[in-house]
Coordinates of C-alpha atoms in Angstrom, one line a residue:
X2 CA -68.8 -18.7 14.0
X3 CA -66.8 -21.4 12.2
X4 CA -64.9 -24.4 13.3
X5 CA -61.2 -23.4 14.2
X6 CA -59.7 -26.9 13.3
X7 CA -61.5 -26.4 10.0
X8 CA -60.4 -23.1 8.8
X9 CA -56.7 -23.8 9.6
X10 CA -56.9 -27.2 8.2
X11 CA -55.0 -29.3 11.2
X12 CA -55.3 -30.1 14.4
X13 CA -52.9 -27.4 15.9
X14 CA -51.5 -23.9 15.2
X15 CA -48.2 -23.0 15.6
X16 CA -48.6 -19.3 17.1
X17 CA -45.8 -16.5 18.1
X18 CA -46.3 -13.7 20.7
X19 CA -43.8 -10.7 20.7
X20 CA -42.9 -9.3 23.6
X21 CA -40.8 -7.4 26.3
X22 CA -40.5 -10.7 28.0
X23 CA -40.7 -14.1 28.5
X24 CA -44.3 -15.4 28.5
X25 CA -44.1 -18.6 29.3
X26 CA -47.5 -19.0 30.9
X27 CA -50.6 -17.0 29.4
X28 CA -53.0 -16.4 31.8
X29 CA -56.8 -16.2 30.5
X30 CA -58.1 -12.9 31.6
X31 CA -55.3 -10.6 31.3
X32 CA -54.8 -8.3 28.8
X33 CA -56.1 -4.5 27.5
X34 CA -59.6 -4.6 27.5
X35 CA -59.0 -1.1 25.2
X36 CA -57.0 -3.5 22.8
X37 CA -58.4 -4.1 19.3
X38 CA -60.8 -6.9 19.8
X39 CA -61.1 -6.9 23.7
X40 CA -59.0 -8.4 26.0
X41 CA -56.9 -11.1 25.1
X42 CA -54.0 -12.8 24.1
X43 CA -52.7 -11.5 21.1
X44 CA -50.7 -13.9 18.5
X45 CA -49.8 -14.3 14.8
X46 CA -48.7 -17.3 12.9
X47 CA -45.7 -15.3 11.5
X48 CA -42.6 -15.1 14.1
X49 CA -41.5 -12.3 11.1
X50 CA -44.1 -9.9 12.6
X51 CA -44.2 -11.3 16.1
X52 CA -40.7 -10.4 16.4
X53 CA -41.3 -6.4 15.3
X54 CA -43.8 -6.4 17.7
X55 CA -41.4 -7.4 20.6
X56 CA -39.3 -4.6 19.8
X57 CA -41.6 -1.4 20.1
X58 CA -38.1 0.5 20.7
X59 CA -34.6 -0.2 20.1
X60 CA -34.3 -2.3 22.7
X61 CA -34.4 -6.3 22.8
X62 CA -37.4 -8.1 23.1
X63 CA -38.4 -12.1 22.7
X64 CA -40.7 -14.0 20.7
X65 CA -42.5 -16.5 22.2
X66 CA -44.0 -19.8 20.4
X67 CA -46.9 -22.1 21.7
X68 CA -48.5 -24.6 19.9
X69 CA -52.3 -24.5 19.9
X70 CA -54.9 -27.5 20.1
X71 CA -57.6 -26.1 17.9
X72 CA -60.3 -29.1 18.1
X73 CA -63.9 -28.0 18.9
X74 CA -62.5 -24.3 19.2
X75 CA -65.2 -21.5 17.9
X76 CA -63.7 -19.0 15.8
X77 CA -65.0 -15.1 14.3
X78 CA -63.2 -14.6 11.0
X79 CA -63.2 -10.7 10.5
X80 CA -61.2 -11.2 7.6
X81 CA -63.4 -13.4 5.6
X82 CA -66.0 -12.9 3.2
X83 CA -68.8 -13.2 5.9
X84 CA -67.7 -9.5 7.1
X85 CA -66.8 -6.4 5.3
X86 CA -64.0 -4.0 6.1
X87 CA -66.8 -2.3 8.0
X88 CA -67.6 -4.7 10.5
X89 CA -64.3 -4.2 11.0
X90 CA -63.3 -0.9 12.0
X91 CA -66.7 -1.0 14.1
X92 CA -65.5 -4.0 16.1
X93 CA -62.2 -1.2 16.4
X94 CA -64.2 1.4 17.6
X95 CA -66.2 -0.3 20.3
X96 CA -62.9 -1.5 22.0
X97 CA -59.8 1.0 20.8
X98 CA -59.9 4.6 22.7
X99 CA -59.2 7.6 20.6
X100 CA -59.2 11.3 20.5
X101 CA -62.3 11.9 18.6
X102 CA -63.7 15.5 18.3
X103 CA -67.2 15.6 19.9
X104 CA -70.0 16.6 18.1
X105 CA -70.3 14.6 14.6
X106 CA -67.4 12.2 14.6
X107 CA -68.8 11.3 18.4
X108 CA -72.5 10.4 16.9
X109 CA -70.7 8.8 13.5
X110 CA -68.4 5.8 16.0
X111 CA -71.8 5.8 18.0
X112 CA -73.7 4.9 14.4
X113 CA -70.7 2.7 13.2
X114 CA -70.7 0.6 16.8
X115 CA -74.2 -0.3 16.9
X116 CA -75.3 -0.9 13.3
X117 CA -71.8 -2.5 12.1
X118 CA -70.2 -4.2 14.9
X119 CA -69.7 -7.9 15.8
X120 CA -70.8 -9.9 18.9
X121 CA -67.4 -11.7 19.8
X122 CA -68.8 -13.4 23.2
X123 CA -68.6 -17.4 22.4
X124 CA -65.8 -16.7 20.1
X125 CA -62.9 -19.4 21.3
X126 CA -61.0 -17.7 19.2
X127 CA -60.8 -14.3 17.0
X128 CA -58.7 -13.5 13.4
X129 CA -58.7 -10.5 11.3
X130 CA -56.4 -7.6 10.7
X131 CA -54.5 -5.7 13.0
X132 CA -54.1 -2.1 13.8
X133 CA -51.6 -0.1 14.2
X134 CA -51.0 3.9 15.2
X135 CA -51.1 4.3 11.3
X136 CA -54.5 3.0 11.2
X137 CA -56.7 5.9 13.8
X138 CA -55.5 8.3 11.2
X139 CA -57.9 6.2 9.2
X140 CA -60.4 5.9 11.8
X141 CA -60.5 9.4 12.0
X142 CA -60.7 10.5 8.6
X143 CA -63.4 7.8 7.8
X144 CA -65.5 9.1 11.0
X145 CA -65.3 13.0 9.5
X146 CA -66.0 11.8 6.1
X147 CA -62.5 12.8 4.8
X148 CA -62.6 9.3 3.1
X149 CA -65.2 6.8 2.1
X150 CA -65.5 2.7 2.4
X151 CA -63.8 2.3 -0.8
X152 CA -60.6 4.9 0.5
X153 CA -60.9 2.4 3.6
X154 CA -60.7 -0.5 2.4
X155 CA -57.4 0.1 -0.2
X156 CA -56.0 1.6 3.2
X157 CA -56.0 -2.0 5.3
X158 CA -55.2 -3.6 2.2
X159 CA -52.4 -1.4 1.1
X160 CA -51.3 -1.1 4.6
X161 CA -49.5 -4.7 4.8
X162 CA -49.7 -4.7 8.8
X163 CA -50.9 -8.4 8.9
X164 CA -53.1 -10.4 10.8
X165 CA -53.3 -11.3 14.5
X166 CA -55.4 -14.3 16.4
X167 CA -56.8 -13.6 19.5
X168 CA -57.4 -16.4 22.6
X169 CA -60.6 -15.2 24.6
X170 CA -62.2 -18.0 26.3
X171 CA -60.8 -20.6 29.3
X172 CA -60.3 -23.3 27.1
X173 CA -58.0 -21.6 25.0
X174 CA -56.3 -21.1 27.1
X175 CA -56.4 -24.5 28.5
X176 CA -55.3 -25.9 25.4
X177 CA -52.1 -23.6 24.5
X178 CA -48.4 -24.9 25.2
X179 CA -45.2 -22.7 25.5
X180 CA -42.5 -24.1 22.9
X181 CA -39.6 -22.0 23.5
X182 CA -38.2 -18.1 23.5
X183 CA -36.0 -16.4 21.4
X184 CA -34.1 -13.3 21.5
X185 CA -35.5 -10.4 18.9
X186 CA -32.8 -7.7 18.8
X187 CA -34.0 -4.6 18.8
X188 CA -31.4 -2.8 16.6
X189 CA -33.2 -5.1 13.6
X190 CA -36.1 -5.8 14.0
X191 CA -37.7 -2.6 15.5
X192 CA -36.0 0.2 12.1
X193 CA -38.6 -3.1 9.8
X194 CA -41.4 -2.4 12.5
X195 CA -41.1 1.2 12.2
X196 CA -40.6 0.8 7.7
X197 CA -43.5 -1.0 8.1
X198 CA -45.8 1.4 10.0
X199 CA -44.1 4.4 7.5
X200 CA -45.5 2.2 4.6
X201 CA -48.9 2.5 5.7
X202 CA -48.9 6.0 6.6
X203 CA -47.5 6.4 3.0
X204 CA -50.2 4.7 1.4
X205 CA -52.8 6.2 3.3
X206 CA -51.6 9.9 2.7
X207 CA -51.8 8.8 -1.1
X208 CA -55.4 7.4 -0.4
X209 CA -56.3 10.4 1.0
X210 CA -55.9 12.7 -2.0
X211 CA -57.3 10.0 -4.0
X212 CA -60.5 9.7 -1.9
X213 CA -61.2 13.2 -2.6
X214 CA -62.0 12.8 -5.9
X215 CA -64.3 9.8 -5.6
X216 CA -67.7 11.4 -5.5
X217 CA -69.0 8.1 -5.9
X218 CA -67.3 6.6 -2.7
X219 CA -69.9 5.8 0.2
X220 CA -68.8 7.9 3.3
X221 CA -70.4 7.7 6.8
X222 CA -73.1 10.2 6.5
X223 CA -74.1 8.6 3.6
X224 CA -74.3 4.9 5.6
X225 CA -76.2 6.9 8.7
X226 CA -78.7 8.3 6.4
X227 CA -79.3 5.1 4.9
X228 CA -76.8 4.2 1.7
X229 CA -76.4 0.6 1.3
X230 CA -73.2 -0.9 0.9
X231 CA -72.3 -4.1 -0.4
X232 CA -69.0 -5.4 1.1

């Protein structure tokens, strides 16, 4: 873990939560345990994505700004050099629920979780890339060896869905302060939210025909019977 005030270089973060509503007060301990990394609250430090995040449907939703003290706050980069696009999708698996096929793709998240994933309890804090409904097609292709790391990773990359921070501890919480609202109107900002997600799907459908012509790619039955990879 890293020092939070460090990595963001100043003493507080400006963060945006999109919404249905008005969250005025977030509560520590709330949340989807079955979202991305664990239960939560999720934020970015764009109110661009924040706000297609509001509006799932067509229908209004509201941003929500807070201003974060980040001295003495622990935080898990996924996104950094420390961890590889691996680490990753493991930290995915062990908290996102998926139809998976039993039999091989069962045993291949099994093998992904417990040689890949990352310990997130003392994290204050948690950044990396989001995922979106585009992104279990990945998952799933990865898991049945339709794709390799290197199909992967040009997915996230290509994808363009951003990254989120993620409060986990009581003193986050603690140390969080609601700015103000504002209105995201649906008939905008949920037709970008839906380009977006159609961007990603695009790209990985391109990936995908690439991928199988990369012999050379490292897939997950290679990784469970012992191929290295070097992030």
């Amino acid at each position: 873990m890293i020092d939070a005030e460090e990595f963001f270089g100043r003493g507080h973060l400006a963060l945006f939560h999109g919404s249905r509503e008005v969250v005025a007060r977030p509560a520590f301990g709330r949340g989807n345990a079955h979202n991305d990394y664990g239960r939560g609250f999720y934020c970015t430090e764009s109110p661009q994505l924040a706000s297609e995040w509001a509006c799932p449907t067509l229908e209004d939703g509201y941003v929500n700004e807070y201003l974060l003290q980040t001295q003495g706050l622990a935080l898990i980069d996924l996104s950094s050099a420390e961890y590889s696009v691996l680490n990753w999708i493991a930290v995915l698996l062990e908290h996102r629920t998926f139809e998976l096929r039993p039999g091989a793709m069962a045993e291949a998240r099994q093998f992904m979780v417990e040689a890949y994933s990352v310990n997130l309890e003392g994290a204050d804090l948690v950044h990396g890339y989001r995922a979106d409904d585009s992104y279990f097609a990945f998952a799933r292709a990865f898991l049945d060896n339709r794709i390799g790391v290197r199909g992967l990773e040009k997915a996230l990359f290509k994808g363009g869905l951003g990254y989120q921070i993620v409060l986990r501890s009581q003193r986050t919480f603690e140390r969080i302060a609601f700015r103000q609202s504002t209105l995201a109107e649906g008939q905008v900002w949920n037709p970008l939210r839906v380009a977006r997600d159609s961007r990603a799907r695009a790209a990985w459908e391109a990936l995908e025909v690439e991928s199988l012509y990369d012999r050379d790619d490292v897939r997950v039955i290679d990784l469970m019977r012992g191929a290295p990879w070097d992030a």
